[in-house]
Structures are given as structure tokens and as C-alpha cells.
Coordinates of C-alpha atoms and ligand atoms in Angstrom, one line a residue:
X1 CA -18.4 -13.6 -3.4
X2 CA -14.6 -13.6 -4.9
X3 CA -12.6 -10.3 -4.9
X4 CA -9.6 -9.9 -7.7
X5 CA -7.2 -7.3 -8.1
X6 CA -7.3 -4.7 -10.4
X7 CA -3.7 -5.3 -11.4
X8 CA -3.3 -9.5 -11.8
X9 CA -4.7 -12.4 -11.3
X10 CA -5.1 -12.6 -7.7
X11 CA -8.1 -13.7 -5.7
X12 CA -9.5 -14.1 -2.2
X13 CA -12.6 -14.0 -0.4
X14 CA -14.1 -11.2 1.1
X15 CA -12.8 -12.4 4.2
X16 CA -9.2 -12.4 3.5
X17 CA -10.1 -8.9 1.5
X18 CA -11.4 -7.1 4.9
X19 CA -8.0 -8.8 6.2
X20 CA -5.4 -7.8 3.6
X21 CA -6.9 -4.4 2.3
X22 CA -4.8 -4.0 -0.3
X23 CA -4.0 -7.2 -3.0
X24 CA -0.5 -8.8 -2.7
X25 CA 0.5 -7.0 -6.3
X26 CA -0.4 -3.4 -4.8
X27 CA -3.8 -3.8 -7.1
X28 CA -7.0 -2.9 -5.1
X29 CA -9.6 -5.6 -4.8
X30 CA -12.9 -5.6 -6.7
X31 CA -15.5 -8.1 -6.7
X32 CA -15.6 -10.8 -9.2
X33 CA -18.8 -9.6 -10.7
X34 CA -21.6 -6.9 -9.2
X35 CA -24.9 -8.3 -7.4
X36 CA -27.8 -6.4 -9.4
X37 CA -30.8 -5.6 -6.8
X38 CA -33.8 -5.5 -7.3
X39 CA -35.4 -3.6 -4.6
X40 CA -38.7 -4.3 -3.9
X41 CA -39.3 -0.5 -3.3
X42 CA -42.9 -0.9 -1.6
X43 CA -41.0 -3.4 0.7
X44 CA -38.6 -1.1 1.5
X45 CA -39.6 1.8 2.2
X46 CA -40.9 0.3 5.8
X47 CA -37.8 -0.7 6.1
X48 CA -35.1 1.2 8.5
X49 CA -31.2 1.9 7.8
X50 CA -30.3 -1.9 9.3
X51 CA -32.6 -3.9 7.0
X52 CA -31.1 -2.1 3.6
X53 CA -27.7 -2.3 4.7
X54 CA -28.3 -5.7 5.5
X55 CA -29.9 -6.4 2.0
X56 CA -27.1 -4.9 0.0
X57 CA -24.2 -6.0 2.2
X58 CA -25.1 -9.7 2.1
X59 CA -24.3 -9.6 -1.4
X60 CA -20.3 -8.4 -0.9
X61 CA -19.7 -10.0 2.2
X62 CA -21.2 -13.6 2.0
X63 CA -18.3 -15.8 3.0
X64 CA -20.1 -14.7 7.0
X65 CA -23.5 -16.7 7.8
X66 CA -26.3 -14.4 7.3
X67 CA -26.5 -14.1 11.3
X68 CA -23.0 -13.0 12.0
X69 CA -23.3 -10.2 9.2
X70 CA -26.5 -9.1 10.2
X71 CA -25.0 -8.8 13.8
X72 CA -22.5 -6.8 12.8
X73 CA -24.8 -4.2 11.1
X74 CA -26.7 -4.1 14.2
X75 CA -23.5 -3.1 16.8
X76 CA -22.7 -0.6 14.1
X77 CA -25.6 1.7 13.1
X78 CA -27.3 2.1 16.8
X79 CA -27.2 5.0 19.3
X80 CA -23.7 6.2 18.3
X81 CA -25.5 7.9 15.9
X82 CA -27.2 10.9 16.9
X83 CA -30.4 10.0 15.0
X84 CA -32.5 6.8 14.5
X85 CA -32.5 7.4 10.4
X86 CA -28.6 7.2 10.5
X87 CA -28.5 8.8 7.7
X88 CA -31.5 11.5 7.2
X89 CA -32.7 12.9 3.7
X90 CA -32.9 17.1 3.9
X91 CA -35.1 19.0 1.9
X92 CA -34.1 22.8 1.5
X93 CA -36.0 24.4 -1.2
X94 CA -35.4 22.4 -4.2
X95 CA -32.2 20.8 -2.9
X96 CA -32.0 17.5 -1.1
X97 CA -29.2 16.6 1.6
X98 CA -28.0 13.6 2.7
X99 CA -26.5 14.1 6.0
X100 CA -23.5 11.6 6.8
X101 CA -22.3 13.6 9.5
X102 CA -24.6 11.7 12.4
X103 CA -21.7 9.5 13.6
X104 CA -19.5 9.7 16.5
X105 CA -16.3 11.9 14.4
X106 CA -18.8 14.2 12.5
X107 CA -17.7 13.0 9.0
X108 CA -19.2 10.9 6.7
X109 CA -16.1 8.4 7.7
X110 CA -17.9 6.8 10.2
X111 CA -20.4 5.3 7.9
X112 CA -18.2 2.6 6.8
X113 CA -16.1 2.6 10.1
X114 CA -18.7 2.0 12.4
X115 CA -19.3 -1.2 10.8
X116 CA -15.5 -2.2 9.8
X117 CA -14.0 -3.2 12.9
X118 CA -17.2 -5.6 13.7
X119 CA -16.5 -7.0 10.4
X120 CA -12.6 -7.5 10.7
X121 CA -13.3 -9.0 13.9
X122 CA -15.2 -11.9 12.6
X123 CA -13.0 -12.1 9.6
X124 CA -10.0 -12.7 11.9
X125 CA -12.1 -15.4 14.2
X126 CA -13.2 -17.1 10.8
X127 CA -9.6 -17.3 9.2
X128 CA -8.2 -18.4 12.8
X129 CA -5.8 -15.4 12.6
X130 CA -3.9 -15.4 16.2
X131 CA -1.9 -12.7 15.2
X132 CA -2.5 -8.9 15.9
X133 CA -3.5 -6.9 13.2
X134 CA -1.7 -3.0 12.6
X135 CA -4.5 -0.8 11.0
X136 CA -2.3 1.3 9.0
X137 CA -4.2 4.5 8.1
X138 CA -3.1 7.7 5.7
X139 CA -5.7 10.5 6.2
X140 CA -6.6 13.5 5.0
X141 CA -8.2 14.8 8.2
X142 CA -11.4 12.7 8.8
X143 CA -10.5 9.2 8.2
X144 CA -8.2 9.0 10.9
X145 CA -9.9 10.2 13.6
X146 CA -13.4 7.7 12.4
X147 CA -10.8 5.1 12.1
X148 CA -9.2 5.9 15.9
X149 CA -12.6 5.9 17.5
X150 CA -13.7 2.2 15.7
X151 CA -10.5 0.3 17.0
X152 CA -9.7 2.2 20.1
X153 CA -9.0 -0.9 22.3
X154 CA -10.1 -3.2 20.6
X155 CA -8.3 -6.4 21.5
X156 CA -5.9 -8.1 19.0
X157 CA -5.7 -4.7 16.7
X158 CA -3.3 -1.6 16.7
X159 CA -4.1 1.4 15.0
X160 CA -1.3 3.8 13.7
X161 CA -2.5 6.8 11.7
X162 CA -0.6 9.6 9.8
X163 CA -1.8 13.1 9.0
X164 CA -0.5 15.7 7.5
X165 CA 0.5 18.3 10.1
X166 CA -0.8 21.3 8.4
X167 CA -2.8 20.0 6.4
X168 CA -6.2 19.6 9.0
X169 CA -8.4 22.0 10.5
X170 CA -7.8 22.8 14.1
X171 CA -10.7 20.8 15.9
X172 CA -9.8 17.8 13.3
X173 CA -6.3 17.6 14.7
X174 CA -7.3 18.0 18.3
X175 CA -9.7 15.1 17.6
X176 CA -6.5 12.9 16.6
X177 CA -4.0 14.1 19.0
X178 CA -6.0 13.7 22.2
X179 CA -7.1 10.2 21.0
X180 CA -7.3 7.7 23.8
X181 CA -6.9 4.1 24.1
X182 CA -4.2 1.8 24.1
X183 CA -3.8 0.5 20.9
X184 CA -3.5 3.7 19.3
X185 CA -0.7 5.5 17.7
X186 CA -1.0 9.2 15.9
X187 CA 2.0 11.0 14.0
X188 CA 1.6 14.5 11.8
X189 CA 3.7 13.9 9.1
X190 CA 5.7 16.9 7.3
X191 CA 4.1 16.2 4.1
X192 CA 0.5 16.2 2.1
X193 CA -1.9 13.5 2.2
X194 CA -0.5 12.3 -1.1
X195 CA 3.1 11.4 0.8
X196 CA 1.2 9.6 3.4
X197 CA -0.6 7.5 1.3
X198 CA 2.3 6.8 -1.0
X199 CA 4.3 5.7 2.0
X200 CA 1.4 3.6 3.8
X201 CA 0.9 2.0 0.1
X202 CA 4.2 0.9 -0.2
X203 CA 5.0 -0.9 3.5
X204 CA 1.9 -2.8 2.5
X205 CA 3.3 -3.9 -0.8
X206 CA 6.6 -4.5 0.5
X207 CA 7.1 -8.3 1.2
X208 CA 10.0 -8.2 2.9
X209 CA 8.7 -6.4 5.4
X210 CA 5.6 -7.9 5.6
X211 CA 7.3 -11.5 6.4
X212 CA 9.2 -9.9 8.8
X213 CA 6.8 -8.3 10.5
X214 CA 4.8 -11.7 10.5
X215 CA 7.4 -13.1 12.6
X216 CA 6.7 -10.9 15.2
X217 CA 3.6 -11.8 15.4
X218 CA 1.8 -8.6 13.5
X219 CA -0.4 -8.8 10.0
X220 CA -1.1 -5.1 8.3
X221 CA -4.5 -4.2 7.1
X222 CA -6.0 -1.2 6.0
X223 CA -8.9 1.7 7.3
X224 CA -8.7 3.4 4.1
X225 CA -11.3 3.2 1.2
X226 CA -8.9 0.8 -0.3
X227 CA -10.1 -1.8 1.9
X228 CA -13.5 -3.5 0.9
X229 CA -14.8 -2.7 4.9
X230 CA -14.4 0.9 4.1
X231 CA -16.1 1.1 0.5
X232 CA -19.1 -1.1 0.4
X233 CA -21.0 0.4 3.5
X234 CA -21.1 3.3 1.4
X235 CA -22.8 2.1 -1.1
X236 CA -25.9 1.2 1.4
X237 CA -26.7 4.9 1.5
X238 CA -27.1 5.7 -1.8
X239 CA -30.1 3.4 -2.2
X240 CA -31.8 4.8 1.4
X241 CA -31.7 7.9 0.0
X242 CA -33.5 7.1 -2.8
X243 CA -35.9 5.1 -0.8
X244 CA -36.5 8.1 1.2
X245 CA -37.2 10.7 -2.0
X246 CA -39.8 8.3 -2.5
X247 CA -41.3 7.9 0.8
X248 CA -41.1 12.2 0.8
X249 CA -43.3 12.0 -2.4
X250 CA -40.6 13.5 -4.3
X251 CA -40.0 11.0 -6.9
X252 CA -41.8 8.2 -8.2
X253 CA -40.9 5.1 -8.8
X254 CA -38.3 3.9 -11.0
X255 CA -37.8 8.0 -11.7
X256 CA -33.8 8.4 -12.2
X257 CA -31.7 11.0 -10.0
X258 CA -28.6 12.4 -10.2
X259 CA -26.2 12.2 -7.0
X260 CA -23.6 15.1 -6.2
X261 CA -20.3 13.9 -4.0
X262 CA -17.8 16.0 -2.7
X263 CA -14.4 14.2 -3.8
X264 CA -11.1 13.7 -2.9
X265 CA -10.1 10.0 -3.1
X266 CA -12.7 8.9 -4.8
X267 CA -14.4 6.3 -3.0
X268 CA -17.7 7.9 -1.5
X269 CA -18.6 9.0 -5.0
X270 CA -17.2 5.5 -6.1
X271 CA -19.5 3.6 -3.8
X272 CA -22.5 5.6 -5.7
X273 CA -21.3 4.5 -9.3
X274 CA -21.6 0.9 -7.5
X275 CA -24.8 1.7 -6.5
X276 CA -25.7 2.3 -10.3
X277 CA -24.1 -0.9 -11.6
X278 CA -26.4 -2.5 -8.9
X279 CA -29.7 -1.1 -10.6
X280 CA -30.3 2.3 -8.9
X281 CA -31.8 4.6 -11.0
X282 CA -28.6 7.1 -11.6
X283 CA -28.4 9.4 -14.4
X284 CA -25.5 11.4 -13.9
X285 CA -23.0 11.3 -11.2
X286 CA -21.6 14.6 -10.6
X287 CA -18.2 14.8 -9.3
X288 CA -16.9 17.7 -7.3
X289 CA -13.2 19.0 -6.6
X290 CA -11.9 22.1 -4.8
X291 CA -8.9 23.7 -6.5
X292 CA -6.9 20.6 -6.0
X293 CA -8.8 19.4 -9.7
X294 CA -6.8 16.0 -10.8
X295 CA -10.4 14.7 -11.6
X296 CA -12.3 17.3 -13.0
X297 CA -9.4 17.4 -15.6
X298 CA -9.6 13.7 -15.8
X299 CA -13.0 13.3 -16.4
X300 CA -13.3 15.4 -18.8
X301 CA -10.1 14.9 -20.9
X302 CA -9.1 11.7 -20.2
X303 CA -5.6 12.7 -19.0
X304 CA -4.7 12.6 -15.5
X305 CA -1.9 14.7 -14.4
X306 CA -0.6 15.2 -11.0
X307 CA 2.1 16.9 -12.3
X308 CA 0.8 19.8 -10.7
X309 CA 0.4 22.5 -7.7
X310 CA -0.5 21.0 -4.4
X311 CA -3.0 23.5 -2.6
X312 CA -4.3 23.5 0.9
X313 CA -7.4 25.0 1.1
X314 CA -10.7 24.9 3.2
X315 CA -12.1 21.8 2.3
X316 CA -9.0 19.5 3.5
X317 CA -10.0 16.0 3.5
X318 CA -10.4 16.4 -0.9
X319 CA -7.1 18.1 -0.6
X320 CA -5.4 15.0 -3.0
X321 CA -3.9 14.9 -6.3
X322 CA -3.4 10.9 -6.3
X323 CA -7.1 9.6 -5.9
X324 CA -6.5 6.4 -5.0
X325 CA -9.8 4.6 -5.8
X326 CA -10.2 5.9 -9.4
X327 CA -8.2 2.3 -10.2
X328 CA -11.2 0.5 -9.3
X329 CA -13.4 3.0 -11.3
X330 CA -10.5 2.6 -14.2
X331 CA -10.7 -1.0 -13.8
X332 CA -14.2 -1.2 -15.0
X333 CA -13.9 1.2 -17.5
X334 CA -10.9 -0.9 -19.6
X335 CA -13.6 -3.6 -19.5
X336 CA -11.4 -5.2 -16.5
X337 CA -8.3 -5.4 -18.3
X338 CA -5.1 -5.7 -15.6
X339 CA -2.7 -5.4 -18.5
X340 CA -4.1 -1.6 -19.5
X341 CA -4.2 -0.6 -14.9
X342 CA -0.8 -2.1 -14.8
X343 CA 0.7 0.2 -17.1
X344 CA -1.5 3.2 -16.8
X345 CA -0.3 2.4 -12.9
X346 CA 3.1 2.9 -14.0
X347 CA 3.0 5.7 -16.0
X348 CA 1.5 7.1 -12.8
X349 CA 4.3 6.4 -10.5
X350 CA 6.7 6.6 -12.9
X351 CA 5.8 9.7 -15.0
X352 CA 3.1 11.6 -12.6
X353 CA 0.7 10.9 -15.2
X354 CA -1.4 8.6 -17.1
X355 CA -3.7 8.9 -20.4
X356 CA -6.9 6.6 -20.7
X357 CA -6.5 5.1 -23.9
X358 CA -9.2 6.7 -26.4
X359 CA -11.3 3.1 -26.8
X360 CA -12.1 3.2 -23.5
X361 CA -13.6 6.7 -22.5
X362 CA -17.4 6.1 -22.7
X363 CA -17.3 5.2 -19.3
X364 CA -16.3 8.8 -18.0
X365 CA -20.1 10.1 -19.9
X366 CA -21.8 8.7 -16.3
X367 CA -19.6 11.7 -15.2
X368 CA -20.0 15.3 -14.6
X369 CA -17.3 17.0 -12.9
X370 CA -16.4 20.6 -11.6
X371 CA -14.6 21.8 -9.6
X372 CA -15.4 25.2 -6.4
X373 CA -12.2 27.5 -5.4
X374 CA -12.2 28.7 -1.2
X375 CA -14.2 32.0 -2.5
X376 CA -16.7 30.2 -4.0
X377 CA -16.8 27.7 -1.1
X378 CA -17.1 30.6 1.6
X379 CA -20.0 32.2 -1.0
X380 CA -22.0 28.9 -1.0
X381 CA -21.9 28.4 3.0
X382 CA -23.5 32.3 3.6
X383 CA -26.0 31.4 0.4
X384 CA -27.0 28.4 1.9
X385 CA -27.3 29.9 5.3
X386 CA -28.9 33.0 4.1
X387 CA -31.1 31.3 1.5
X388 CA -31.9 27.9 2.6
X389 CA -31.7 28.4 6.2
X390 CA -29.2 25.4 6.5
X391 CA -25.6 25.6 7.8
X392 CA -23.3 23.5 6.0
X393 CA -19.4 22.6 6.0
X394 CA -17.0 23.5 3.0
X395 CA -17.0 20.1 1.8
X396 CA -20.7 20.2 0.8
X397 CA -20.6 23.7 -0.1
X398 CA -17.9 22.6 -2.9
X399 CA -20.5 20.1 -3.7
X400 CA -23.4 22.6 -3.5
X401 CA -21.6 25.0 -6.0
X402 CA -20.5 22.4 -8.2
X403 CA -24.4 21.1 -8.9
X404 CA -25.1 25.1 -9.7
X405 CA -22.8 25.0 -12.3
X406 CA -23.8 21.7 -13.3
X407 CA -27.3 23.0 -13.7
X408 CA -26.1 25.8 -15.4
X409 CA -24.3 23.9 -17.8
X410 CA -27.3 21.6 -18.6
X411 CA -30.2 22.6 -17.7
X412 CA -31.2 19.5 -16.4
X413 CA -33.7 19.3 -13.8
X414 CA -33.5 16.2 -12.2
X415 CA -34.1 15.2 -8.4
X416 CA -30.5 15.6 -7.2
X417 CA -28.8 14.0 -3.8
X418 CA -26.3 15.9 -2.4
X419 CA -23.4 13.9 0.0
X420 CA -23.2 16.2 3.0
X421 CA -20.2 14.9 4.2
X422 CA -18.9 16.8 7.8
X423 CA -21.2 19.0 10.2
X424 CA -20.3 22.6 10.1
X425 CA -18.6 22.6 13.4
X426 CA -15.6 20.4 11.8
X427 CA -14.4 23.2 9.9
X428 CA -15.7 26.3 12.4
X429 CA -13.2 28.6 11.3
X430 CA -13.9 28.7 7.7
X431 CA -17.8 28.4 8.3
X432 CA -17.8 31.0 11.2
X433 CA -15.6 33.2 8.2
X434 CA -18.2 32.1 5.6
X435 CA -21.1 33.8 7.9
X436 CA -19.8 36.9 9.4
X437 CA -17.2 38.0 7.1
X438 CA -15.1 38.3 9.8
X439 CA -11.7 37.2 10.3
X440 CA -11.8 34.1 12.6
X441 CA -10.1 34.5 15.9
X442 CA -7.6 31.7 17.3
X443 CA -10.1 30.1 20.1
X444 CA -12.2 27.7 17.9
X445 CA -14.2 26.8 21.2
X446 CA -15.5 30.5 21.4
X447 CA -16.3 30.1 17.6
X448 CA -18.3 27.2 18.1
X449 CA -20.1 29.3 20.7
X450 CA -20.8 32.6 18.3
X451 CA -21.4 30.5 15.3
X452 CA -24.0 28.2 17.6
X453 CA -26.0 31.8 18.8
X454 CA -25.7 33.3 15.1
X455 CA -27.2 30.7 13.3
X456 CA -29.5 29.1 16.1
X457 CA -28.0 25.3 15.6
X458 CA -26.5 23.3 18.4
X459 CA -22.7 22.9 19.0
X460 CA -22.0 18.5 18.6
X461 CA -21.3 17.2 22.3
X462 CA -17.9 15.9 20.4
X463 CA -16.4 19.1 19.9
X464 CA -17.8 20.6 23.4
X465 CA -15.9 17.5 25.1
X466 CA -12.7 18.0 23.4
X467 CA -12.1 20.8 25.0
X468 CA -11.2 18.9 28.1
X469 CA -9.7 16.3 26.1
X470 CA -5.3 16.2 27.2
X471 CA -3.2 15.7 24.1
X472 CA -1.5 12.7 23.8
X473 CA 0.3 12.3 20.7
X474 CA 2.7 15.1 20.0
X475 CA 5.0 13.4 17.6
X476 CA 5.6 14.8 14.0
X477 CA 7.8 13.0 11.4
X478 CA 9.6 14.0 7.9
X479 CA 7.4 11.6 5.5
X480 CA 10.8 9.2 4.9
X481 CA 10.4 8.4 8.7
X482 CA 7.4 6.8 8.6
X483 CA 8.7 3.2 7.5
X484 CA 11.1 2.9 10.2
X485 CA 8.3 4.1 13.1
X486 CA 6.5 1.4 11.9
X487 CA 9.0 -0.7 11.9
X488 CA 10.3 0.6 15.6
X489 CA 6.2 0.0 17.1
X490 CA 6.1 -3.2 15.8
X491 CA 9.4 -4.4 17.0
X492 CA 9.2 -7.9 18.3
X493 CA 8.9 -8.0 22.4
Ligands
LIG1 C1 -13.0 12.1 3.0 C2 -13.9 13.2 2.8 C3 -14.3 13.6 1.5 C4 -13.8 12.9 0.3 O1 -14.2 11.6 0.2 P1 -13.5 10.6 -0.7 O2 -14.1 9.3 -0.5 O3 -12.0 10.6 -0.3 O4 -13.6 11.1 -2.1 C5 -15.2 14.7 1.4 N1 -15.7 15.4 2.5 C6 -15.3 15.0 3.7 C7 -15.8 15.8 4.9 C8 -14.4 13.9 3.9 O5 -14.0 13.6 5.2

């Protein structure tokens, strides 16, 4: 399998993708053509989480012997998750959950991440790459922290990761800054997500650096869904859910669902559009924003402006107003036209927005999108709570009220996956807020505590360990600093 960019004619294998991350022309990389599946569904509903991601992953990542791949998949998805099914189908009344949250940083993050750095391992070996690779990671709360945990001294790889310093919850700041290991590097930025992810962006598009750096011995990759590792894993789950709606009874075969995601940069709810251009049975793929709502006005309008208020609000990690995987999305939509992304690309940068030319909207119809505000994300964590019995984190809650309004708007009935994308105890303030109407106090520990005794579920052994956890990385920058600590880690020895 070949990957191109979405901006020229580049193109590599999917080894030297998981390497590069990003293409050479600041493009992202998409596969030559999509694998369609057919799943023998009989077949696989015996089948556990390891044997479907193994059957969907070949197809994106065959440049590794079958062996080597299936290896990977097996390190990855084992008892760092708190659950056998990895990823476990919930039924609440009529609403079905996905739960991604089972890994070791309590965000979906670690679905892809757990598997990455096995993958970039054997890439390196297989491209006889004796220099070290620089993971260089923007996040938005709960990328860094998965990313952190997957690399943490791993040998031949340094990890560097910029957040934005008041832009995370509490416990997802304490998870970064107490990070241990010796590879790793943490810096709160002054500054969004957006900044960070600008910045990162452009060190890895700047040659100059680049061959300087690769004097010194260093080659940059990427943890962020830009990279190939981080996306395609993501797709894996879209199918076992599906599987498991049918093992439950709840569908029958070859019946179509629709799949709700909770989106900031766009690649979880990307990886589910992939799953439909492989042959899952997706109708409608609904899209949902907080009140940072680039896409909802995108997908409905064809306009995307980020010319526009910034807000921070309760659902942090879809606080983002430059999503970068809607290129890939855009990509396919202009019938993979690079001269059409190169300019709308521009008009981006250069003017803060872009318009999809009219001839190619059709595309945005697999779409429906909508977006939740923080009062309507605190009112869907006490409904869920109060009605379903089922404690949920703002994330999915923007989801959960974004499939009410969807069903209001259509009427339609269909089965209906929700992404449940952190646990609860991520975000406690806001959820401990959502439940007692209270104002949360300071102590978040404490709040774990009450919220664990209010609503009968257990506290993560994650968050009851950071509490012992020293801090480690106190360092915050201004956003134009972040080239030159790069530039100052890796300096040549
Ligand atoms: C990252 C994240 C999202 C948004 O996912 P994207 O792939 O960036 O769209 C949603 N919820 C949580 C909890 C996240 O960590």
C-alpha cells in the first residue's frame, strides 16, 4: 500500500509514512486507494479485538510481513486495558456506547497510541534508520499525555509535547506534568491548541531545519492524527462495534447504522468515514462540536471560517478552530484533486478561510453536524446520570446532545453508535458540577472521592496514583518560543 499527499505528487510507503507523519509539501498522507472489506460477519463475530484489527490493519500497513504486524497488535491491545473487549459496546436504554476510555490515559487516544510506537519501531528497524526520532506532539489535552505514556523510554525516540497551559482540565495537566521517563519533554504553551499545532506544523515543513537537525543525528515524526499510526487504528473500532450490535441482537445483518463522534480535529470521526468507504454499513455520520463550531458551519454551508472567537469550554480536547484532518476528508471530496487542497490550503493560511467550491459538496450529505454549548453539556451528564444510569464525560455528552437534536431534526430511527471518548474522572470538575449542581471545590482528588460515592462507579487507579505523582515539567513558553526549544533540545552533543 502507497500513501500520497493530499497537496502534490508525493509518495512513500506506509513505512516511511509512520516515519515522516506529515508529507514533505506540508500535505497529509492518504492511501493510494481504500481496501473494501468484506467481512465475513458470521466469521467475525467469534472473533476478539486482535483478530479485526489485524484484518483491517493488514490492508494499510502491508509493506511489514504479516507476522511483524500481527505482533505489534498483540503488545498493543493486552492488559493495559482495563477490559478484555478493549473496546466494549454499552447499551443504556435505546442508546449504544462505545467506550474508548479502557486504556492506560483514560481517552480514546490510547487506541491508536498503544499500537503506534510498536509500529514506528519496526518501521525504523525496516528502513535501517540509526538516527533518533523527536515525536513532536501539539495536543489539546489528551493526545499528549497517550502519546507520553507509548514512548516513555523507549530507546532511539524523544518525545516533546506542547499544551496549552490553560487550556486542560486539572487532572489532564497533572497527567503531563508529572510524566516520567527519560526521553520525555513537556512545555504549556501561552496560546490555544490551534498555535501549537500551527507551530509543530511548520518545524516539520521547514527543510532547513529539518537537514540540520539531521546532522545531528535527529529525524521528526509525528503522534498526532496526521500521522497514519494515529488514524488507521481508529478505524478498527468502528467495525467491532458493529460486529458487537449484531452479536447483542440489535441489528441484523447488513442493517445500516449511524455513528455519533465527538470532534475536534477531526480524525476519530474521520477514521469512521474510512470505515464506510471500506464497506461498513454507515448511513449518516453525525458530527458533533461544542461552541467552538468551525465544522458544524462547514458542513453545512460549505464555508469554513476560523475567523472567529476562540472559546474554552468544558469539553477541551474539541476546543479547535483549525481541524486539521478535514484535508484528508476534503481531499476525497474534490475527487483527489491536489490543485483545489493547495489553494483552498492557502486561502486558509492566508485569509483564515476557505470555500468548497459548489461542484464538489455532495460529499458533506454523509454528514450531519451540530453543535452542544457548556449548559447543554452539564444538562446531558445529569440526564444521562439521572435517566440512563450511566456517568459520562463532557466530550460524550456534546455527542449525546448532538444525536438528540439530530433525532429531532429527522426523525430517523436508526441504530446509532455513540464515540465515548474520556471516562468521567478526566474532566471531574465539570462532571462532579454536572451532578450536584454545586460549585466544584479546588481539590479534584476529593471530587473524585464524592463523585465515586454519589454515583456508585469506581475512581481509575490512574488518577488515584497521580496523586503521589512529583511534577516534573514546570516550564511554560510564549507560542513563538517553541521553535527555538526545539532547536535548543536537539542541539548536537
Ligand atoms: C481528542 C478528543 C476528541 C476529539 O477527537 P478528534 O479526533 O480530534 O476529532 C474528543 N474527545 C476527547 C475526549 C478527546 O480526547
Amino acid at each position: 500500500m502507497e500513501y500520497k499527499s493530499t497537496r502534490g505528487n508525493i509518495r512513500v510507503t506506509s513505512i516511511k509514512a509512520l516515519i515522516e507523519g506529515l508529507a514533505a509539501d506540508g500535505g497529509l498522507l492518504v492511501p493510494v486507494e481504500f481496501p473494501k472489506v468484506e467481512l465475513n460477519l458470521k466469521e467475525f463475530m467469534n472473533k476478539n479485538y486482535n483478530e479485526l484489527a489485524f484484518f483491517i490493519l493488514k490492508n494499510y500497513f502491508n509493506d511489514f510481513d504479516e507476522n511483524t504486524l500481527l505482533n505489534c497488535i498483540i503488545k498493543a491491545y493486552d492488559d493495559k486495558f482495563d477490559t478484555k473487549e478493549i473496546a466494549p459496546l454499552v447499551k443504556k436504554d435505546k442508546f449504544y456506547f462505545i467506550e474508548l476510555f479502557h486504556g492506560k490515559t483514560l481517552a480514546f487516544k490510547d487506541m491508536a497510541l498503544s499500537l503506534f510506537p510498536h509500529l514506528l519501531k519496526e518501521a525504523k528497524l525496516k528502513e535501517n534508520i540509526k538516527k533518533e526520532i523527536v515525536i513532536l506532539t501539539a495536543t489539546s489535552g489528551d493526545t499528549g499525555k497517550a502519546a507520553l505514556e507509548a514512548f516513555k523510554d523507549i530507546e532511539g525516540v524523544k518525545i516533546i509535547v506542547f499544551y496549552p497551559s490553560k487550556g486542560v482540565s486539572n487532572i489532564q495537566k497533572l497527567q503531563m506534568i508529572t510524566q516520567e521517563g527519560e526521553n520525555t519533554y513537556v512545555f504549556g504553551i501561552n496560546g490555544n491548541f490551534d498555535d501549537a499545532q500551527r507551530a509543530v506544523k511548520e518545524i516539520f515543513s521547514d527543510v532547513q531545519f529539518n537537514e540540520k537537525i539531521a546532522k545531528r543525528g535527529y529525524v521528526l515524526s509525528s503522534a498526532n492524527s496526521i500521522n497514519i499510526g494515529r488514524l488507521f487504528p481508529q478505524i478498527v473500532y468502528y467495525f467491532y462495534a458493529y460486529i458487537n450490535l449484531l452479536k447483542m441482537g440489535e441489528i441484523s445483518e447488513d442493517e445500516y447504522i449511524n455513528i455519533v463522534v465527538p470532534t475536534g480535529n477531526f480524525g476519530n470521526i474521520l477514521a469512521a468515514y474510512y470505515a464506510k468507504k471500506m464497506g461498513l454499513k454507515v448511513k449518516k455520520l453525525i458530527c458533533a462540536s461544542n461552541k467552538n463550531n468551525v465544522l458544524y458551519d462547514f458542513l453545512r454551508e460549505g464555508v469554513y471560517d476560523a475567523r472567529r472567537n476562540f472559546y474554552t469550554t468544558i469539553s477541551p480536547s474539541m476546543d479547535i478552530l483549525v481541524s486539521s484532518n478535514l484535508e484528508r476528508f476534503l481531499y476525497d471530496a474534490c475527487g483527489e484533486d491536489e490543485e483545489i487542497i493547495r489553494n483552498i490550503m492557502k486561502d486558509l493560511k492566508e485569509l483564515g478561510y476557505f470555500s468548497l467550491p459548489e461542484n464538489y459538496r455532495d460529499s458533506l450529505k454523509d454528514f450531519y453536524a451540530n453543535f452542544a454549548d457548556d449548559d447543554e453539556t452539564y444538562f446531558e451528564i445529569r440526564w444521562a446520570f439521572l435517566n440512563l444510569g450511566y456517568l459520562i464525560d463532557p466530550h460524550t455528552a456534546v455527542a449525546l446532545n448532538v444525536y438528540k437534536k439530530y433525532q429531532k431534526d429527522t426523525g430517523d430511527d436508526t441504530k446509532t453508535i455513540i464515540a465515548s471518548t474520556a471516562s468521567p474522572y478526566k474532566f471531574v470538575s465539570s462532571v462532579y458540577k454536572a451532578i450536584t449542581l454545586k460549585e466544584p471545590y479546588a481539590d479534584e482528588f476529593k471530587l473524585s472521592e464524592e463523585l465515586s460515592k454519589l454515583t456508585n462507579t469506581s475512581i481509575p487507579k490512574q488518577i488515584i496514583e497521580l496523586k503521589n505523582k512529583r511534577i516534573l515539567h514546570n516550564d511554560v513558553i510564549d507560542k513563538e518560543e517553541i521553535y527555538n526549544v526545539i532547536n535548543d533540545l536537539l542541539k548536537g552533543d
